[in-house]
mmCIF file with all atom_site columns, C-alpha atoms in Angstrom:
data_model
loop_
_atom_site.group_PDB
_atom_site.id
_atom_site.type_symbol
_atom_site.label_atom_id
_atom_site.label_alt_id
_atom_site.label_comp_id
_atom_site.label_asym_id
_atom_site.label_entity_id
_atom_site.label_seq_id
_atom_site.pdbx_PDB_ins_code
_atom_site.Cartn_x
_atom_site.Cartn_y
_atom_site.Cartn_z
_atom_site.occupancy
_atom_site.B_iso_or_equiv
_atom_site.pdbx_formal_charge
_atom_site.auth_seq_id
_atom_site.auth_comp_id
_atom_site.auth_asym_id
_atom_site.auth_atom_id
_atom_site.pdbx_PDB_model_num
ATOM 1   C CA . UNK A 1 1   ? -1.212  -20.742 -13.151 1.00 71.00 ? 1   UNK A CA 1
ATOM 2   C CA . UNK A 1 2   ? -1.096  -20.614 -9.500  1.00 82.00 ? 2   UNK A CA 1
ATOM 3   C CA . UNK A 1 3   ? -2.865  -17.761 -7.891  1.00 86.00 ? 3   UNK A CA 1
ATOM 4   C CA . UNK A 1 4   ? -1.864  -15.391 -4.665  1.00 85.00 ? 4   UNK A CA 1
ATOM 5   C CA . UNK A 1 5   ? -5.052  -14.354 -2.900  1.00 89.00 ? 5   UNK A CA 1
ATOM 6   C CA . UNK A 1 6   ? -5.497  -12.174 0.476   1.00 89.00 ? 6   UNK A CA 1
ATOM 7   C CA . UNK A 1 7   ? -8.368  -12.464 2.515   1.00 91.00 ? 7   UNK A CA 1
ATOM 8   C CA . UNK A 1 8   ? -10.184 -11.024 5.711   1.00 91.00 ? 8   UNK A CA 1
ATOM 9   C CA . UNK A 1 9   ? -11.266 -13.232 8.536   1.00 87.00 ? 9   UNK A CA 1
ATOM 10  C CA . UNK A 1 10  ? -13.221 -12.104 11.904  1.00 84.00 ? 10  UNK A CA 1
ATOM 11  C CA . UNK A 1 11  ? -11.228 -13.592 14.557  1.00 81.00 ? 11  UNK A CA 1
ATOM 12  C CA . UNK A 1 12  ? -13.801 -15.695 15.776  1.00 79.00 ? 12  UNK A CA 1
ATOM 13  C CA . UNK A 1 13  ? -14.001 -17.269 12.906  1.00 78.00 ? 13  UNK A CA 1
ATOM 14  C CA . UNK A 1 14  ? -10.382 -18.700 12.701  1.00 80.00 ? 14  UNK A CA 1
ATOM 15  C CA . UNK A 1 15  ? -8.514  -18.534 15.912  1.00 82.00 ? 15  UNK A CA 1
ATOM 16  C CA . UNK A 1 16  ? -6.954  -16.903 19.036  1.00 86.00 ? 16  UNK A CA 1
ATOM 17  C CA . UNK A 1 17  ? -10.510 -14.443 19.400  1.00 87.00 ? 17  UNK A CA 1
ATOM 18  C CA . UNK A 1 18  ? -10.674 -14.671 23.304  1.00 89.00 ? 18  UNK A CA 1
ATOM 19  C CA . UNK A 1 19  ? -6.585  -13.884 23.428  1.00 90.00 ? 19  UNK A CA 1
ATOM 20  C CA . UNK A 1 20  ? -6.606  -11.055 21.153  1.00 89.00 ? 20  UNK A CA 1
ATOM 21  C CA . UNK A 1 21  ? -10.189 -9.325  22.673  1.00 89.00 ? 21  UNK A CA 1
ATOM 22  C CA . UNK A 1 22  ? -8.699  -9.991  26.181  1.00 90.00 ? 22  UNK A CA 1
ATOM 23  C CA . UNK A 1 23  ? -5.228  -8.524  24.781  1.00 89.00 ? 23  UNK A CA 1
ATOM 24  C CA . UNK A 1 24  ? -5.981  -6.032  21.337  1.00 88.00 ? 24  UNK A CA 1
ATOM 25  C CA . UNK A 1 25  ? -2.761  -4.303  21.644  1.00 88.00 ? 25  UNK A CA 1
ATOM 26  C CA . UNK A 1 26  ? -1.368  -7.641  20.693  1.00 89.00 ? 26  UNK A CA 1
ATOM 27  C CA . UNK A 1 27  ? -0.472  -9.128  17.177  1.00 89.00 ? 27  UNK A CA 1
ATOM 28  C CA . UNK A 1 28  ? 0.239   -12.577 16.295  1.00 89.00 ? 28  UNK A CA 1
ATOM 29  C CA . UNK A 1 29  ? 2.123   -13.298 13.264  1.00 87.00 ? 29  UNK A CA 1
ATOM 30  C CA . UNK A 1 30  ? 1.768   -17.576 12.177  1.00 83.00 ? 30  UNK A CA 1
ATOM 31  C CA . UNK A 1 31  ? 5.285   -18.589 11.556  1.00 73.00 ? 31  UNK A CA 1
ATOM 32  C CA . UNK A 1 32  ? 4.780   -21.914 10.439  1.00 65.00 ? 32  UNK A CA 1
ATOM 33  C CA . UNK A 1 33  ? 1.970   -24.581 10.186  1.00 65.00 ? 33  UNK A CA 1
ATOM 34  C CA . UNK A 1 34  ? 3.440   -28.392 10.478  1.00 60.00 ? 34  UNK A CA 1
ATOM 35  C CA . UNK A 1 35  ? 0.914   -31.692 10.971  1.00 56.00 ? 35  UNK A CA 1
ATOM 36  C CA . UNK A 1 36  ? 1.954   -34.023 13.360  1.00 53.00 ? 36  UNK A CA 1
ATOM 37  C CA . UNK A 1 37  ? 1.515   -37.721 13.152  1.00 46.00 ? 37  UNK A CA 1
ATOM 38  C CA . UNK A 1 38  ? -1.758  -37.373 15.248  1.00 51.00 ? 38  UNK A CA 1
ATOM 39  C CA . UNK A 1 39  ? -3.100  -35.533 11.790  1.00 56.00 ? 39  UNK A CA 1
ATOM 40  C CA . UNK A 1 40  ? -3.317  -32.453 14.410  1.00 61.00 ? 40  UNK A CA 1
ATOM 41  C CA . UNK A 1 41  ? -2.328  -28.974 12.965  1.00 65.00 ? 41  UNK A CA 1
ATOM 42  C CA . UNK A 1 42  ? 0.493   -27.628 15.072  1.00 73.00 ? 42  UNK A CA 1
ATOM 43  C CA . UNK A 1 43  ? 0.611   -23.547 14.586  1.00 80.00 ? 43  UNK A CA 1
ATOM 44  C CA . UNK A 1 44  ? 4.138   -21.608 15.332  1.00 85.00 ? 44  UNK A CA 1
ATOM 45  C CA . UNK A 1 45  ? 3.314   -18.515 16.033  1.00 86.00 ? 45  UNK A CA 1
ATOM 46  C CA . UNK A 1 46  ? 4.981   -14.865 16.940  1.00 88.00 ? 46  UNK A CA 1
ATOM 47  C CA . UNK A 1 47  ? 2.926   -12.324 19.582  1.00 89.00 ? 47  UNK A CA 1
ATOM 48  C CA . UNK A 1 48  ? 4.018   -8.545  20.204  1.00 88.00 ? 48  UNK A CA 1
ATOM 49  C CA . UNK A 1 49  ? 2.974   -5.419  20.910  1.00 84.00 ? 49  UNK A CA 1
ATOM 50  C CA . UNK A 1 50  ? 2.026   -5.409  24.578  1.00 80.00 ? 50  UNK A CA 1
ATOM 51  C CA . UNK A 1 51  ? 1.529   -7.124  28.051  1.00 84.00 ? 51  UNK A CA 1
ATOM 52  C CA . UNK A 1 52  ? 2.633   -10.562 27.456  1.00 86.00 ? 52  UNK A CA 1
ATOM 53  C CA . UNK A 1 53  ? 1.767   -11.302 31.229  1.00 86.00 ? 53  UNK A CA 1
ATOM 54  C CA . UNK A 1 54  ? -1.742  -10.435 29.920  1.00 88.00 ? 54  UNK A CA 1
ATOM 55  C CA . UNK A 1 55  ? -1.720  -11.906 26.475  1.00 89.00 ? 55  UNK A CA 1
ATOM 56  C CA . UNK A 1 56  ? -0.358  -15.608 28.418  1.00 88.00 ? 56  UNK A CA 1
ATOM 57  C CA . UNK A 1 57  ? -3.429  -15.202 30.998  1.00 89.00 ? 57  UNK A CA 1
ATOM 58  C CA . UNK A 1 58  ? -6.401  -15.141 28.509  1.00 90.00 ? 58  UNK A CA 1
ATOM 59  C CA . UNK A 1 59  ? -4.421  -17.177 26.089  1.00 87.00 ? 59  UNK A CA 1
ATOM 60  C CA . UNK A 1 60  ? -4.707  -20.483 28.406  1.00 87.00 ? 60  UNK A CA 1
ATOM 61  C CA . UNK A 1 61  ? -8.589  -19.701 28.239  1.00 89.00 ? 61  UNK A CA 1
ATOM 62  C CA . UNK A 1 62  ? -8.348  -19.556 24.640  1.00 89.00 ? 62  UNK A CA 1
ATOM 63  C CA . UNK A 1 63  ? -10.470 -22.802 23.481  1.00 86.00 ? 63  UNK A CA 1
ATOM 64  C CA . UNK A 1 64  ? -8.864  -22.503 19.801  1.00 85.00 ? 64  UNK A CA 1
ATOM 65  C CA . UNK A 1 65  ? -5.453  -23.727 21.411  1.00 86.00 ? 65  UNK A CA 1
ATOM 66  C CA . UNK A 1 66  ? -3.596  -26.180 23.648  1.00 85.00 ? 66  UNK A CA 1
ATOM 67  C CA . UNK A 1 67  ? -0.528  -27.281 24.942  1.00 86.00 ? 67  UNK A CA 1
ATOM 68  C CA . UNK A 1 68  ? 0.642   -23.773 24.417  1.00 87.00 ? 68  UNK A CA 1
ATOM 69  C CA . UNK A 1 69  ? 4.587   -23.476 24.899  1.00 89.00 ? 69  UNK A CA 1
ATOM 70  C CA . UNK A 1 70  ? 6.978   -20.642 25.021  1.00 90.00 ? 70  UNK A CA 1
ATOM 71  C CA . UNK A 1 71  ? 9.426   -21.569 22.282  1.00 89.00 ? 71  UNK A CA 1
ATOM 72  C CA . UNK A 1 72  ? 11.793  -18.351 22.472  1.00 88.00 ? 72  UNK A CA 1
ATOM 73  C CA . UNK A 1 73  ? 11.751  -14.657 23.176  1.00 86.00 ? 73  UNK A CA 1
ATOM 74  C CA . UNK A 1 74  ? 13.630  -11.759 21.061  1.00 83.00 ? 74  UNK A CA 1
ATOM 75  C CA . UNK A 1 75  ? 13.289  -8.111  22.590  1.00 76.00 ? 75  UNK A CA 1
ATOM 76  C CA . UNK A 1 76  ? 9.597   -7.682  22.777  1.00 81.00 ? 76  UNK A CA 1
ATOM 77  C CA . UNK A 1 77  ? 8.275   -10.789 20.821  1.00 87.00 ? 77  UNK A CA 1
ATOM 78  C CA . UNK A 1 78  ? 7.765   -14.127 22.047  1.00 88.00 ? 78  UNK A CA 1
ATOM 79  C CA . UNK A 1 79  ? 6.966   -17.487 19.458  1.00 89.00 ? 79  UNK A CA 1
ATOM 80  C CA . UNK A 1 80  ? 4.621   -19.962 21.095  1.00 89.00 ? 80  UNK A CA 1
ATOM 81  C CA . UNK A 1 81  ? 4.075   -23.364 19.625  1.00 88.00 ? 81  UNK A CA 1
ATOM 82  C CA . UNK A 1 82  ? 0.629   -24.893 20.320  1.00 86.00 ? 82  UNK A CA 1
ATOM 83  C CA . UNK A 1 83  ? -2.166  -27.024 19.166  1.00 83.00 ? 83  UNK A CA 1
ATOM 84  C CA . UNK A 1 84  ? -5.275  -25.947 16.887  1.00 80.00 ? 84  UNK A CA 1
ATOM 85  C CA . UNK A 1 85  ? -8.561  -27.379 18.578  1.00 78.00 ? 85  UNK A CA 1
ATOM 86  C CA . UNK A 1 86  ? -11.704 -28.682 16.682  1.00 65.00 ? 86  UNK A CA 1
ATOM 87  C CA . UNK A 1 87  ? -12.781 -25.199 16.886  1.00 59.00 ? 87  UNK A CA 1
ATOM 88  C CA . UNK A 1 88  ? -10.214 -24.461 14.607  1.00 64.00 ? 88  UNK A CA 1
ATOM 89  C CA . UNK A 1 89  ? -10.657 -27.418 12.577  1.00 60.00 ? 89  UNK A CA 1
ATOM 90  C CA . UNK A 1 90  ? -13.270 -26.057 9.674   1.00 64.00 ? 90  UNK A CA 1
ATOM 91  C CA . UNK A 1 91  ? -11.168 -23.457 7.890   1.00 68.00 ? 91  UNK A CA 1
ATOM 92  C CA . UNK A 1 92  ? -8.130  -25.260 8.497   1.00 69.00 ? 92  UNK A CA 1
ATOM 93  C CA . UNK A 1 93  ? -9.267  -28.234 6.445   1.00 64.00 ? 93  UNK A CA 1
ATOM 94  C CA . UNK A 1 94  ? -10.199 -26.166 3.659   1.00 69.00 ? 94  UNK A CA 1
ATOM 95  C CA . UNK A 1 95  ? -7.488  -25.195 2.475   1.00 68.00 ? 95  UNK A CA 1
ATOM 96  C CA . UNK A 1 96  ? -5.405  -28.246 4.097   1.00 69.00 ? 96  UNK A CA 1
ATOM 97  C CA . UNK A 1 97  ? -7.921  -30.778 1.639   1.00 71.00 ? 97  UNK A CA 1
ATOM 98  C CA . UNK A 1 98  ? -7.735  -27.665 -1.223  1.00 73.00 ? 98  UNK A CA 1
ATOM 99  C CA . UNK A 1 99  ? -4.011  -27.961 -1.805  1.00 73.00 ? 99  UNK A CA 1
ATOM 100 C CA . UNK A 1 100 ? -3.620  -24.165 -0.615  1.00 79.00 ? 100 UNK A CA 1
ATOM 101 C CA . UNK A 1 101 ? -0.798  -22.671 0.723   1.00 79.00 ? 101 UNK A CA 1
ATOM 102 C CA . UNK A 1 102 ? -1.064  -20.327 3.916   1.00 78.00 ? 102 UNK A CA 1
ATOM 103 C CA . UNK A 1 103 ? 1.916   -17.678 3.022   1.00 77.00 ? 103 UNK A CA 1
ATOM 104 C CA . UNK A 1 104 ? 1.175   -15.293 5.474   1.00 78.00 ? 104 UNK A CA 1
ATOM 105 C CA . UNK A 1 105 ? -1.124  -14.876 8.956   1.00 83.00 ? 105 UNK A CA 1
ATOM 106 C CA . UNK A 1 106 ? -1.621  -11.743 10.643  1.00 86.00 ? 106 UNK A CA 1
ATOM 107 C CA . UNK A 1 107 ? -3.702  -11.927 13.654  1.00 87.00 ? 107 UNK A CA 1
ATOM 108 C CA . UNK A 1 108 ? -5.126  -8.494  15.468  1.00 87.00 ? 108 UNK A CA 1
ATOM 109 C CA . UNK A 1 109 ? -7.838  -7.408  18.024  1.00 85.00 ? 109 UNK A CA 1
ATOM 110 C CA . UNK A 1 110 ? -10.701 -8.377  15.441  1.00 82.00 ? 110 UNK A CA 1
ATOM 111 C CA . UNK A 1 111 ? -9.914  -9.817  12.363  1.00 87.00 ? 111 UNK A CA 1
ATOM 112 C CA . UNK A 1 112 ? -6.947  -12.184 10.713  1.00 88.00 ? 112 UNK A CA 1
ATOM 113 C CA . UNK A 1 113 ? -5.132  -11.419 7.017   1.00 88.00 ? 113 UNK A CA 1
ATOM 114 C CA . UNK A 1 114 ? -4.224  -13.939 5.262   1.00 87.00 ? 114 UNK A CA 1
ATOM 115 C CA . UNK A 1 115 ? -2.086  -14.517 2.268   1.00 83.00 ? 115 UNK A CA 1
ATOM 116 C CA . UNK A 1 116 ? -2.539  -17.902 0.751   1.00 85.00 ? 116 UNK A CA 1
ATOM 117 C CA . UNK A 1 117 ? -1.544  -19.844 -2.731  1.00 84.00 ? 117 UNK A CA 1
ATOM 118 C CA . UNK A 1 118 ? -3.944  -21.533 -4.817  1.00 87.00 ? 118 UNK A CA 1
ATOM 119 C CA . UNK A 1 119 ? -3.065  -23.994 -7.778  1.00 85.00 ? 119 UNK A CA 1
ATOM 120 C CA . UNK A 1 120 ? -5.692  -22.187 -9.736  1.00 87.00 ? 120 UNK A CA 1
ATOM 121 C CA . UNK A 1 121 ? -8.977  -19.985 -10.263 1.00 88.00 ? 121 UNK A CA 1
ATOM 122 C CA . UNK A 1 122 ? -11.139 -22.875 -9.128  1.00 89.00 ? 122 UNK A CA 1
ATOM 123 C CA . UNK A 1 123 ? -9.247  -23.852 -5.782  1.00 88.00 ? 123 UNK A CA 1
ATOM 124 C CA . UNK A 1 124 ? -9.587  -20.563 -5.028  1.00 90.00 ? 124 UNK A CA 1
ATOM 125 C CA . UNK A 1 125 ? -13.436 -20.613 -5.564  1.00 91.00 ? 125 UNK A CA 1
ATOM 126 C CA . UNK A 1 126 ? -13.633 -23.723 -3.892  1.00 89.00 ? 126 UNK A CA 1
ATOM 127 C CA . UNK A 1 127 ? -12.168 -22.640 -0.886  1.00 88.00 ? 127 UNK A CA 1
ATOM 128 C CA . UNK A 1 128 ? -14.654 -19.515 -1.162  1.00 88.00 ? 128 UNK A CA 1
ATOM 129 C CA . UNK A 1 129 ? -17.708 -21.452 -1.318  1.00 89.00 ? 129 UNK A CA 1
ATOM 130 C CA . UNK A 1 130 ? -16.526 -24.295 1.751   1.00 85.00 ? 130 UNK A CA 1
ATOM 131 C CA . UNK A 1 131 ? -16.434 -20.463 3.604   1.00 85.00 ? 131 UNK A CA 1
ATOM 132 C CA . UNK A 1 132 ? -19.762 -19.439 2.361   1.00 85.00 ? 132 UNK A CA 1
ATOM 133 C CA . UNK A 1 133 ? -21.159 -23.134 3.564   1.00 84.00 ? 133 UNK A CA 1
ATOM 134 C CA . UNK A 1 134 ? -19.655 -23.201 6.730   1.00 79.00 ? 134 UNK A CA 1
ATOM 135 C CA . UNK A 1 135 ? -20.667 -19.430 7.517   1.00 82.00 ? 135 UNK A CA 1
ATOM 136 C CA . UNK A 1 136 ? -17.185 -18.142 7.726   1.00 81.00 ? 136 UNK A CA 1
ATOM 137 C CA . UNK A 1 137 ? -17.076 -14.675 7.070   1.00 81.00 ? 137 UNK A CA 1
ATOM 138 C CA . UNK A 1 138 ? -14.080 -14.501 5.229   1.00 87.00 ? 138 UNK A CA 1
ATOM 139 C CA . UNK A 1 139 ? -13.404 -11.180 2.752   1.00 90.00 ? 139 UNK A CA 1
ATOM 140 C CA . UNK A 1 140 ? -11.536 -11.705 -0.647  1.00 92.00 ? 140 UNK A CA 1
ATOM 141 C CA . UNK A 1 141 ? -9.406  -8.710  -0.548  1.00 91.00 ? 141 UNK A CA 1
ATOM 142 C CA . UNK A 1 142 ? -6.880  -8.994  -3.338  1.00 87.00 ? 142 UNK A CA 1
ATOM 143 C CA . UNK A 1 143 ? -5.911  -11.848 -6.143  1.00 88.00 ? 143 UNK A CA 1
ATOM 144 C CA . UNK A 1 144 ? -2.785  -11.786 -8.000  1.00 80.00 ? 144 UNK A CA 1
ATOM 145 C CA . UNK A 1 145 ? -1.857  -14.553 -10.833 1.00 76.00 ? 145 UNK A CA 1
ATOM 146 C CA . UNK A 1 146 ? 1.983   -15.634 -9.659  1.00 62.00 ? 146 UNK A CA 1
ATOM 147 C CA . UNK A 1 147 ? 3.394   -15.143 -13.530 1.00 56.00 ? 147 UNK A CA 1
ATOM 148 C CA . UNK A 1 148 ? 7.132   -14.787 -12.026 1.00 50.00 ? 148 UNK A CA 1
ATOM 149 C CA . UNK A 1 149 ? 9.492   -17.049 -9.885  1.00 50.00 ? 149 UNK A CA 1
ATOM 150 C CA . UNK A 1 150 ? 8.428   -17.884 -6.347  1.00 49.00 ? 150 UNK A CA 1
ATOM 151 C CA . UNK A 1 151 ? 11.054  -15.563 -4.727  1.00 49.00 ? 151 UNK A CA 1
ATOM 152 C CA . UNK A 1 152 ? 9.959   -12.584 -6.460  1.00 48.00 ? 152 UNK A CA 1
ATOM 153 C CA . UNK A 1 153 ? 6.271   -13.209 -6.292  1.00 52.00 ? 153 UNK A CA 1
ATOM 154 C CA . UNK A 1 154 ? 6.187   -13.930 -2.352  1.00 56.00 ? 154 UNK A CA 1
ATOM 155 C CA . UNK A 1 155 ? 7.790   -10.496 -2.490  1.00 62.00 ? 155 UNK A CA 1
ATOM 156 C CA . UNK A 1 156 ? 5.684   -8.833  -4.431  1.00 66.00 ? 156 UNK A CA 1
ATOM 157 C CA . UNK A 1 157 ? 9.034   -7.892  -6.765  1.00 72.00 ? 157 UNK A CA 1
ATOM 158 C CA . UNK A 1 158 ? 8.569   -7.257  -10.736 1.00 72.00 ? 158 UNK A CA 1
ATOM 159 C CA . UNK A 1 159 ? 11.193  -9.087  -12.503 1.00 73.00 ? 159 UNK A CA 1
ATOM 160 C CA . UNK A 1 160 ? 12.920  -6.317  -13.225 1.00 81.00 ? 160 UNK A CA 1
ATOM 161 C CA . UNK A 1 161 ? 13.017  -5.256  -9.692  1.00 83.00 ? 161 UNK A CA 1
ATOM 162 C CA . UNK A 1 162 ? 14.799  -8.184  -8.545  1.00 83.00 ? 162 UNK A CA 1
ATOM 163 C CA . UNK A 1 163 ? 17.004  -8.226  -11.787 1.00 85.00 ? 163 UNK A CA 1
ATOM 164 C CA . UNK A 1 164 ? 18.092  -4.463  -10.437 1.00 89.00 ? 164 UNK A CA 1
ATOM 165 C CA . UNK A 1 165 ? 18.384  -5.339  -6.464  1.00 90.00 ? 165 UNK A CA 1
ATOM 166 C CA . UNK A 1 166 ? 20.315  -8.691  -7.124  1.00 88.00 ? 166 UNK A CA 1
ATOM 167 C CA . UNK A 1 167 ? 22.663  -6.509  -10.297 1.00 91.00 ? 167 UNK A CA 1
ATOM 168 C CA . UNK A 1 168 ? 23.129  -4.201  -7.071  1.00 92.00 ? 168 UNK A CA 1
ATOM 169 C CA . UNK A 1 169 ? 24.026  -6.654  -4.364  1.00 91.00 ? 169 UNK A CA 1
ATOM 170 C CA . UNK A 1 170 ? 26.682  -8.428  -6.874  1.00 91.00 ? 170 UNK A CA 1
ATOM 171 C CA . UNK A 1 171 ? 28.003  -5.261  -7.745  1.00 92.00 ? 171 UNK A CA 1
ATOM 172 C CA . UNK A 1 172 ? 28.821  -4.167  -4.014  1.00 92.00 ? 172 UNK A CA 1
ATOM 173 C CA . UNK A 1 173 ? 26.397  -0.855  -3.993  1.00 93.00 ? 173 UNK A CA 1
ATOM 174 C CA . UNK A 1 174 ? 25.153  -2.349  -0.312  1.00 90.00 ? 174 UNK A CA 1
ATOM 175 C CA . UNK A 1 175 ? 28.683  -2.380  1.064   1.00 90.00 ? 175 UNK A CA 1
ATOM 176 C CA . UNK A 1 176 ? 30.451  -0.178  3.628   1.00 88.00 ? 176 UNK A CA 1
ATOM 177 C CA . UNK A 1 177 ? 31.990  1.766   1.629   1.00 89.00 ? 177 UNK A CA 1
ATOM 178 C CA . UNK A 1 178 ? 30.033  0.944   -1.288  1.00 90.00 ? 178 UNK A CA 1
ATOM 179 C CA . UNK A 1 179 ? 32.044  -0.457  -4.268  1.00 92.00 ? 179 UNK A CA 1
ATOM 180 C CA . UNK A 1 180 ? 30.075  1.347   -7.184  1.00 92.00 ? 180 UNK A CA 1
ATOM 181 C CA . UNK A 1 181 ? 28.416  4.735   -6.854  1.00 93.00 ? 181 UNK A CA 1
ATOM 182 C CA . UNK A 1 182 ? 24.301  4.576   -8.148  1.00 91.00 ? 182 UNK A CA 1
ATOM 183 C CA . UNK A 1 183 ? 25.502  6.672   -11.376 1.00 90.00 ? 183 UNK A CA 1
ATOM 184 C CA . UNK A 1 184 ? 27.589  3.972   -11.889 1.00 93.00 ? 184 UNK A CA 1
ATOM 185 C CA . UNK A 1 185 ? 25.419  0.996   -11.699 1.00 93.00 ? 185 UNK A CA 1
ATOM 186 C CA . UNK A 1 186 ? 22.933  2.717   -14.157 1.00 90.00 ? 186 UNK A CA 1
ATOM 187 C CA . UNK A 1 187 ? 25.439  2.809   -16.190 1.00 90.00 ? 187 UNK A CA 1
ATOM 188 C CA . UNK A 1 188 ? 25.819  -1.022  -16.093 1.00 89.00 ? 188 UNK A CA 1
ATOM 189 C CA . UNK A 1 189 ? 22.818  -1.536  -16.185 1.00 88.00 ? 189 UNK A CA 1
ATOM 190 C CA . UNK A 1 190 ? 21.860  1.135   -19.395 1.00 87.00 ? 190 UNK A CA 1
ATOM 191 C CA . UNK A 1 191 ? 19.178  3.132   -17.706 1.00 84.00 ? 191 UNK A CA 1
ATOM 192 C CA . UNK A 1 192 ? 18.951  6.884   -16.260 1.00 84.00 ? 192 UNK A CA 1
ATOM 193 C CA . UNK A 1 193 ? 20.251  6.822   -12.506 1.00 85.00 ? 193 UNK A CA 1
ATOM 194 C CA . UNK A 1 194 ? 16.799  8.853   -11.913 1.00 85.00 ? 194 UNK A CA 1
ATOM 195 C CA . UNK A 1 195 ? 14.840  5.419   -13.397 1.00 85.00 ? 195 UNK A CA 1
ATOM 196 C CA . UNK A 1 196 ? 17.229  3.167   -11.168 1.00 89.00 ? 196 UNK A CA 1
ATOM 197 C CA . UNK A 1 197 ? 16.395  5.523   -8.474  1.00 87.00 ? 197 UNK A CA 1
ATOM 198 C CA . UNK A 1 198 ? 12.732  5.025   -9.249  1.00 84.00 ? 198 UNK A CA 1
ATOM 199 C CA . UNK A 1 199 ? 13.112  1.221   -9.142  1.00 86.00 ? 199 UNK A CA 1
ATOM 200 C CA . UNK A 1 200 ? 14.704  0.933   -5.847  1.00 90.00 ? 200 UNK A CA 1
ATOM 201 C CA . UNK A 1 201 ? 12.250  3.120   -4.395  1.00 85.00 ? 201 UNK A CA 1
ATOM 202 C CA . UNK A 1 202 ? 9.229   0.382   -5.699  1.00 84.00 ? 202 UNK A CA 1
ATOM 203 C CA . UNK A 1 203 ? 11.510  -2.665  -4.991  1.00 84.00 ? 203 UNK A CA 1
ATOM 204 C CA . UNK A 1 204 ? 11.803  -1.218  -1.341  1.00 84.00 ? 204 UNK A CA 1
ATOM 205 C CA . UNK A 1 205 ? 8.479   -0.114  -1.215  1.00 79.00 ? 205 UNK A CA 1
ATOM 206 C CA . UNK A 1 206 ? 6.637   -4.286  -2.475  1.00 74.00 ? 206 UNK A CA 1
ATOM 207 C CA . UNK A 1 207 ? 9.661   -5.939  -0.270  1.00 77.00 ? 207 UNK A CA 1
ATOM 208 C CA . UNK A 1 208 ? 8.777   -3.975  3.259   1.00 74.00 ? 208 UNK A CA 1
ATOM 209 C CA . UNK A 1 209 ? 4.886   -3.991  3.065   1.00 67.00 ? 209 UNK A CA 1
ATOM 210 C CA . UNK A 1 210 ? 4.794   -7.544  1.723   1.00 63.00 ? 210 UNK A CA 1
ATOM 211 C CA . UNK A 1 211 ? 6.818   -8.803  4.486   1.00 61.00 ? 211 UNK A CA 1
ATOM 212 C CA . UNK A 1 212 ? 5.745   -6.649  7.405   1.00 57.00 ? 212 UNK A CA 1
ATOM 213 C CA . UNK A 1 213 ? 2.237   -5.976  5.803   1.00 52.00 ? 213 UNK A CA 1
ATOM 214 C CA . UNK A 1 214 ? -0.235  -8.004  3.870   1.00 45.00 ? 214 UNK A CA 1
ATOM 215 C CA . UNK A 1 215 ? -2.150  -5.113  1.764   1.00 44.00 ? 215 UNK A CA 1
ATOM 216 C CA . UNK A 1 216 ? -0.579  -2.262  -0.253  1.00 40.00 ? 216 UNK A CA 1
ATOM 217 C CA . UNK A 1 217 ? -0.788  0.188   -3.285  1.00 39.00 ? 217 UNK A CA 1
ATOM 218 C CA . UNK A 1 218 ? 0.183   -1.560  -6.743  1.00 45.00 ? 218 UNK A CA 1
ATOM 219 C CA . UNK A 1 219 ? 3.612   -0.169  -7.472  1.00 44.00 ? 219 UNK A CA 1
ATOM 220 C CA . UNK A 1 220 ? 5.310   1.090   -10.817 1.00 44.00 ? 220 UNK A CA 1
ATOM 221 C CA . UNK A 1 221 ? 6.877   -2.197  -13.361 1.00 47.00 ? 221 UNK A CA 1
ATOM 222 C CA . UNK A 1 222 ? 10.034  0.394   -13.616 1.00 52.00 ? 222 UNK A CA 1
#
C-alpha cells in the first residue's frame, strides 16, 4: 500500500536558500519536475508574494540553479523553468533512485514542505535514513496510507466526500441558478441536509488546505 508522507526541509538543505533569504516575502511553489536527456533534473517552478525585481537579482546568484527562464507571468506570480545544480543533486536522487513521488513543494524564507508518495513503509524509511546519512535535516511531519483512489487521496477527500461533491456537481447544485436546492440533494442522497451540510464543510475544508497548504487538522469521515 502506497504511502503519502510530508516532510520539513531547511532550505539549505534542498534548494533556492540564497533566493528566498535574499527575498523571504517570497514563496515558490514546484510545479513540475521533468529529466532531460542530459539525466539533469529540470524544476518548473511558481514564485509570489513580493519584489520579483528582487527575487530575479539574488536568484541568478543562487548556486542551486541555472539557466533560469521566465516561462509566464499571471497577476502577481511568475513560473521560471531552470536547472537543479550538483548542489541539489543529493536529495534529489533519493527519492529519484527510491521510486518516490514529489506531490507537492512549498518553498519559504527557511524551510521547504514537501508532500511525496512512497510505494511502501520501507521506501519511506529508506529515503529517511539516505537523509540521516547525508546530514539532511529533513522532519517527518505527517504519514498517511493512500487506502482510496488517487484523485481523492491527493485531495485529502474521504470517499464519501467525493461520492457527495461529484452526486452534487451531476445534480446541478453548483449552477447559476442552481438546479436542486441542498434539502433536496439530501434527499437523494438519504441523509439529514444538516449531515450533507457537515460534509461539504470537510470536503471544502481537505480540498483548499491540501491544495493551497501542505499541513492541516484531520477532518470528520461524514
Amino acid at each position: 500500500m502506497s504511502i503519502i508522507a510530508e516532510f520539513s526541509v531547511k532550505s539549505d538543505d534542498l534548494a533556492l536558500n540564497h533566493a528566498l533569504t535574499e527575498a523571504p516575502q517570497m514563496i515558490v511553489e514546484i510545479e513540475q519536475v521533468v529529466a532531460t536527456m542530459e539525466d539533469r533534473l529540470m524544476p518548473y517552478f511558481w514564485v509570489s508574494g513580493g519584489d520579483h525585481e528582487e527575487f530575479e537579482v539574488a536568484f541568478q546568484n543562487d548556486d542551486s540553479v541555472r539557466n533560469i527562464t521566465v516561462i509566464d507571468e499571471v497577476e502577481d506570480a511568475r513560473l521560471y523553468r531552470a536547472e537543479w545544480t550538483d548542489n541539489v543533486e543529493t536529495i534529489i536522487y533519493a527519492y529519484v533512485e527510491l521510486g518516490a513521488t514529489l506531490m507537492q513543494a512549498i518553498g519559504k524564507a527557511e524551510d521547504w514542505e514537501l508532500r511525496m508518495r512512497f510505494d511502501n513503509h520501507d521506501s519511506l524509511s529508506e529515503f529517511q535514513d539516505y537523509c540521516d546519512a547525508n546530514d539532511i535535516s529533513i522532519e517527518l511531519n505527517r504519514t498517511q496510507e493512500q487506502e482510496q483512489p488517487m484523485a481523492s487521496a491527493q485531495y485529502d477527500l474521504t470517499p464519501t466526500q467525493r461520492e457527495t461533491l461529484v452526486a452534487a456537481l451531476e445534480a446541478g447544485y453548483y449552477e447559476t441558478p442552481r438546479a436542486v436546492t441542498m434539502r433536496e440533494l439530501a434527499d437523494q442522497l438519504g441523509v439529514a441536509q444538516q449531515t450533507l451540510s457537515n460534509r461539504f464543510r470537510a470536503a471544502y475544508s481537505n480540498l483548499v488546505t491540501s491544495t493551497l497548504t501542505i499541513s492541516h487538522p484531520d477532518e470528520s469521515d461524514e
